[in-house]
Short mmCIF file of C-alpha atoms and ligand atoms in Angstrom, two decimals:
data_model
loop_
_atom_site.label_atom_id
_atom_site.label_comp_id
_atom_site.label_asym_id
_atom_site.label_seq_id
_atom_site.Cartn_x
_atom_site.Cartn_y
_atom_site.Cartn_z
CA UNK A 1 -7.57 7.52 4.52
CA UNK A 2 -9.00 8.24 1.05
CA UNK A 3 -12.90 7.35 0.91
CA UNK A 4 -11.99 4.53 -1.49
CA UNK A 5 -10.09 2.87 0.70
CA UNK A 6 -12.60 3.54 3.57
CA UNK A 7 -15.25 2.18 1.43
CA UNK A 8 -13.04 -1.04 0.36
CA UNK A 9 -12.60 -1.72 4.14
CA UNK A 10 -16.25 -1.49 4.73
CA UNK A 11 -17.34 -3.55 1.85
CA UNK A 12 -14.38 -6.18 2.85
CA UNK A 13 -16.12 -6.27 6.46
CA UNK A 14 -19.29 -6.76 5.38
CA UNK A 15 -18.27 -9.69 2.68
CA UNK A 16 -16.62 -11.17 6.12
CA UNK A 17 -20.04 -11.02 7.45
CA UNK A 18 -21.81 -12.67 4.52
CA UNK A 19 -19.06 -15.37 4.51
CA UNK A 20 -19.45 -16.19 8.18
CA UNK A 21 -23.40 -17.20 7.24
CA UNK A 22 -22.60 -18.72 3.94
CA UNK A 23 -24.62 -21.86 2.95
CA UNK A 24 -23.65 -22.04 -0.61
CA UNK A 25 -21.93 -25.73 -0.34
CA UNK A 26 -22.29 -28.48 2.03
CA UNK A 27 -19.28 -27.77 3.67
CA UNK A 28 -21.19 -25.17 5.93
CA UNK A 29 -22.73 -28.03 7.60
CA UNK A 30 -19.48 -29.33 9.24
CA UNK A 31 -17.50 -26.10 9.95
CA UNK A 32 -17.04 -24.65 13.05
CA UNK A 33 -16.76 -21.21 11.55
CA UNK A 34 -15.85 -20.11 8.51
CA UNK A 35 -12.45 -18.90 7.95
CA UNK A 36 -12.30 -15.63 5.90
CA UNK A 37 -8.69 -14.21 5.66
CA UNK A 38 -6.89 -12.00 7.80
CA UNK A 39 -3.93 -9.21 7.40
CA UNK A 40 -4.01 -5.96 6.22
CA UNK A 41 -6.60 -5.03 3.78
CA UNK A 42 -4.27 -2.70 1.85
CA UNK A 43 -2.00 -5.17 1.46
CA UNK A 44 0.45 -5.23 -1.48
CA UNK A 45 1.05 -9.01 -1.35
CA UNK A 46 -1.58 -11.39 -0.85
CA UNK A 47 -1.29 -15.24 -0.28
CA UNK A 48 -3.90 -17.61 -1.26
CA UNK A 49 -3.73 -21.25 0.41
CA UNK A 50 -5.98 -24.33 -0.03
CA UNK A 51 -8.48 -24.53 2.66
CA UNK A 52 -8.51 -24.28 6.62
CA UNK A 53 -7.31 -27.14 8.40
CA UNK A 54 -8.19 -28.42 12.12
CA UNK A 55 -6.53 -25.54 13.52
CA UNK A 56 -7.93 -23.04 11.34
CA UNK A 57 -11.49 -24.12 11.76
CA UNK A 58 -11.29 -23.90 15.55
CA UNK A 59 -9.79 -20.58 15.60
CA UNK A 60 -11.26 -18.70 12.79
CA UNK A 61 -7.82 -17.78 11.44
CA UNK A 62 -5.99 -19.10 8.13
CA UNK A 63 -2.52 -20.67 8.54
CA UNK A 64 -2.13 -20.77 12.27
CA UNK A 65 -0.83 -24.39 12.25
CA UNK A 66 3.00 -25.45 11.63
CA UNK A 67 2.54 -24.60 8.13
CA UNK A 68 1.42 -21.35 9.41
CA UNK A 69 4.51 -20.80 11.57
CA UNK A 70 6.56 -21.82 8.50
CA UNK A 71 4.98 -18.92 6.77
CA UNK A 72 5.47 -16.50 9.23
CA UNK A 73 9.21 -17.27 9.37
CA UNK A 74 9.62 -17.21 5.51
CA UNK A 75 7.70 -13.49 5.85
CA UNK A 76 10.28 -12.68 8.57
CA UNK A 77 13.09 -13.58 6.20
CA UNK A 78 12.21 -11.21 3.61
CA UNK A 79 11.53 -8.53 6.41
CA UNK A 80 7.57 -8.86 6.61
CA UNK A 81 5.06 -9.72 9.33
CA UNK A 82 1.99 -11.15 8.62
CA UNK A 83 0.27 -8.01 9.53
CA UNK A 84 1.89 -6.59 6.34
CA UNK A 85 0.29 -9.01 3.93
CA UNK A 86 -3.16 -10.50 3.56
CA UNK A 87 -3.79 -14.20 3.70
CA UNK A 88 -6.75 -16.16 2.51
CA UNK A 89 -7.84 -19.45 0.91
CA UNK A 90 -9.47 -20.86 -1.98
CA UNK A 91 -12.22 -22.65 0.55
CA UNK A 92 -13.64 -20.51 3.47
CA UNK A 93 -14.66 -23.85 5.22
CA UNK A 94 -12.66 -26.89 6.39
CA UNK A 95 -13.10 -30.09 4.19
CA UNK A 96 -13.83 -32.71 6.64
CA UNK A 97 -10.51 -34.77 7.45
CA UNK A 98 -8.41 -32.27 5.57
CA UNK A 99 -9.50 -34.01 2.36
CA UNK A 100 -9.01 -32.04 -1.07
CA UNK A 101 -11.54 -29.58 -2.15
CA UNK A 102 -13.93 -30.76 -4.33
CA UNK A 103 -14.71 -28.89 -7.62
CA UNK A 104 -18.02 -28.25 -6.76
CA UNK A 105 -17.00 -26.47 -3.55
CA UNK A 106 -14.48 -24.48 -5.34
CA UNK A 107 -16.84 -23.23 -7.82
CA UNK A 108 -19.68 -22.43 -5.05
CA UNK A 109 -16.96 -20.75 -2.97
CA UNK A 110 -14.42 -18.68 -5.82
CA UNK A 111 -16.55 -16.01 -5.77
CA UNK A 112 -15.67 -14.75 -2.20
CA UNK A 113 -12.14 -15.08 -2.77
CA UNK A 114 -12.33 -13.10 -6.23
CA UNK A 115 -14.30 -10.46 -4.59
CA UNK A 116 -11.77 -10.04 -1.61
CA UNK A 117 -9.03 -9.59 -4.23
CA UNK A 118 -10.79 -6.85 -5.75
CA UNK A 119 -11.19 -4.80 -2.52
CA UNK A 120 -7.77 -5.48 -1.25
CA UNK A 121 -6.08 -4.89 -4.63
CA UNK A 122 -2.66 -6.43 -3.78
CA UNK A 123 0.14 -5.81 -6.89
CA UNK A 124 1.45 -9.40 -5.78
CA UNK A 125 -0.80 -12.71 -5.38
CA UNK A 126 1.38 -15.69 -4.22
CA UNK A 127 -0.60 -18.99 -4.79
CA UNK A 128 0.42 -21.71 -2.11
CA UNK A 129 -0.10 -25.03 -3.60
CA UNK A 130 -2.19 -26.43 -6.58
CA UNK A 131 -5.67 -25.55 -6.04
CA UNK A 132 -5.00 -21.90 -5.74
CA UNK A 133 -2.41 -21.98 -8.57
CA UNK A 134 -4.95 -23.65 -10.91
CA UNK A 135 -8.17 -21.71 -9.72
CA UNK A 136 -5.98 -18.05 -10.27
CA UNK A 137 -4.15 -19.01 -13.31
CA UNK A 138 -6.93 -20.57 -14.76
CA UNK A 139 -4.70 -23.15 -16.24
CA UNK A 140 -4.47 -26.60 -15.45
CA UNK A 141 -0.51 -26.83 -14.97
CA UNK A 142 0.39 -27.93 -11.24
CA UNK A 143 2.78 -26.12 -8.92
CA UNK A 144 5.82 -28.45 -9.54
CA UNK A 145 5.91 -27.27 -13.01
CA UNK A 146 5.18 -23.67 -12.81
CA UNK A 147 6.18 -22.46 -9.18
CA UNK A 148 8.55 -19.42 -8.76
CA UNK A 149 7.22 -18.41 -12.26
CA UNK A 150 5.40 -15.13 -12.31
CA UNK A 151 2.82 -14.10 -14.64
CA UNK A 152 0.55 -11.07 -14.90
CA UNK A 153 -3.05 -11.87 -14.85
CA UNK A 154 -6.27 -9.82 -14.37
CA UNK A 155 -8.08 -10.52 -10.98
CA UNK A 156 -10.68 -8.88 -9.37
CA UNK A 157 -10.67 -6.47 -12.41
CA UNK A 158 -7.25 -5.35 -11.85
CA UNK A 159 -3.82 -6.55 -13.38
CA UNK A 160 -1.70 -8.33 -10.67
CA UNK A 161 1.26 -10.44 -10.63
CA UNK A 162 0.49 -14.23 -9.88
CA UNK A 163 3.36 -15.75 -8.31
CA UNK A 164 2.92 -19.57 -7.52
CA UNK A 165 4.81 -21.15 -4.77
CA UNK A 166 4.83 -24.80 -3.15
CA UNK A 167 2.22 -24.85 -0.18
CA UNK A 168 3.98 -24.76 3.33
CA UNK A 169 2.68 -27.62 4.45
CA UNK A 170 4.16 -29.83 1.80
CA UNK A 171 7.73 -28.26 2.71
CA UNK A 172 7.33 -28.71 6.13
CA UNK A 173 7.92 -32.59 5.27
CA UNK A 174 9.99 -32.48 2.34
CA UNK A 175 13.63 -30.76 2.86
CA UNK A 176 14.28 -30.26 -0.64
CA UNK A 177 11.02 -28.61 -1.25
CA UNK A 178 11.62 -26.26 1.59
CA UNK A 179 15.01 -25.25 -0.12
CA UNK A 180 12.94 -24.50 -3.08
CA UNK A 181 10.05 -22.73 -1.49
CA UNK A 182 12.83 -20.66 0.47
CA UNK A 183 14.65 -19.62 -2.99
CA UNK A 184 11.23 -18.81 -4.78
CA UNK A 185 10.19 -16.74 -1.50
CA UNK A 186 13.38 -14.73 -1.82
CA UNK A 187 12.40 -13.24 -4.86
CA UNK A 188 8.95 -11.95 -3.37
CA UNK A 189 10.64 -8.33 -2.33
CA UNK A 190 11.75 -8.10 -6.36
CA UNK A 191 8.17 -9.04 -7.27
CA UNK A 192 7.05 -6.21 -4.94
CA UNK A 193 9.28 -3.51 -6.28
CA UNK A 194 11.18 -2.55 -3.17
CA UNK A 195 14.17 -3.58 -1.19
CA UNK A 196 13.70 -5.06 2.17
CA UNK A 197 16.00 -6.55 4.96
CA UNK A 198 18.00 -9.69 3.62
CA UNK A 199 16.85 -12.95 5.15
CA UNK A 200 18.57 -14.48 7.87
CA UNK A 201 20.86 -17.83 7.55
CA UNK A 202 18.53 -20.72 6.07
CA UNK A 203 19.27 -23.18 8.89
CA UNK A 204 17.46 -20.78 11.35
CA UNK A 205 14.05 -21.69 9.51
CA UNK A 206 15.02 -25.40 8.86
CA UNK A 207 16.05 -26.21 12.41
CA UNK A 208 12.89 -24.33 14.11
CA UNK A 209 10.21 -25.79 12.04
CA UNK A 210 10.66 -29.19 11.52
CA UNK A 211 10.60 -30.44 15.07
CA UNK A 212 7.15 -28.81 15.36
CA UNK A 213 5.59 -30.75 12.46
CA UNK A 214 5.20 -33.95 14.40
CA UNK A 215 2.43 -32.70 16.92
CA UNK A 216 0.03 -31.67 14.31
CA UNK A 217 -1.51 -35.03 13.37
CA UNK A 218 -4.77 -33.50 12.70
CA UNK A 219 -3.24 -31.69 9.57
CA UNK A 220 -2.47 -34.56 7.31
CA UNK A 221 -0.28 -33.59 4.23
CA UNK A 222 -2.55 -33.64 1.18
CA UNK A 223 -1.17 -34.97 -2.05
CA UNK A 224 -3.07 -31.76 -3.69
CA UNK A 225 -0.38 -29.44 -2.21
CA UNK A 226 2.03 -31.15 -4.69
FE1 SF4 B 26 -19.64 -20.98 1.43
FE2 SF4 B 26 -17.32 -21.33 0.56
FE3 SF4 B 26 -18.03 -22.09 3.12
FE4 SF4 B 26 -18.92 -23.35 0.91
S1 SF4 B 26 -16.99 -23.43 1.56
S2 SF4 B 26 -20.26 -22.71 2.86
S3 SF4 B 26 -19.11 -21.49 -0.49
S4 SF4 B 26 -17.90 -19.99 2.57
#
């Protein structure tokens, strides 16, 4: 492994430690633990969601509830595993009751995310939902307007392809949105510049996921995801 890579891994580990003790905003007082991110520190593809939910706060890992299961299935559909990508959120600590992130919380926390992107240096950053899309695009346009439309931006000092997607939590409860998410997702291999296995039949995702949504009452759908 090159020295630069080793240094980046060490810096990412140090950042994780710093975030675990972060008190920059009031959310530190109500969290079980900070949820820094998970996956490959060398990933070409990085996902950025909104904030930890109930299950993420308990386990310390992003996207572990029903929305995370859907994300995993969508990844499998394009020939990737969770371990191949990096998954993080705009906020590292759970907003009480899964409410929307507040502007001052995003402002306090965004430096952690920008540093993560700088150290991971992904080729493609896929934003999941409104909050990540608006923050990383620097534009106020909502996800309904811009999903599936890639743009090149500078993040963490590097040029990356920013690719907005609907949040999987929103797609869990809206079949039409799931279809759009699946369609947008299918373009990720092209954006990554390499070919991967073709996706499995669409019903395999829909049938497996919808029944799992019901037992997760602690993760209410947030209007901000749309
Ligand atoms: Fe720090 Fe971000 Fe957690 Fe606020 S949400 S305490 S800024 S890590």
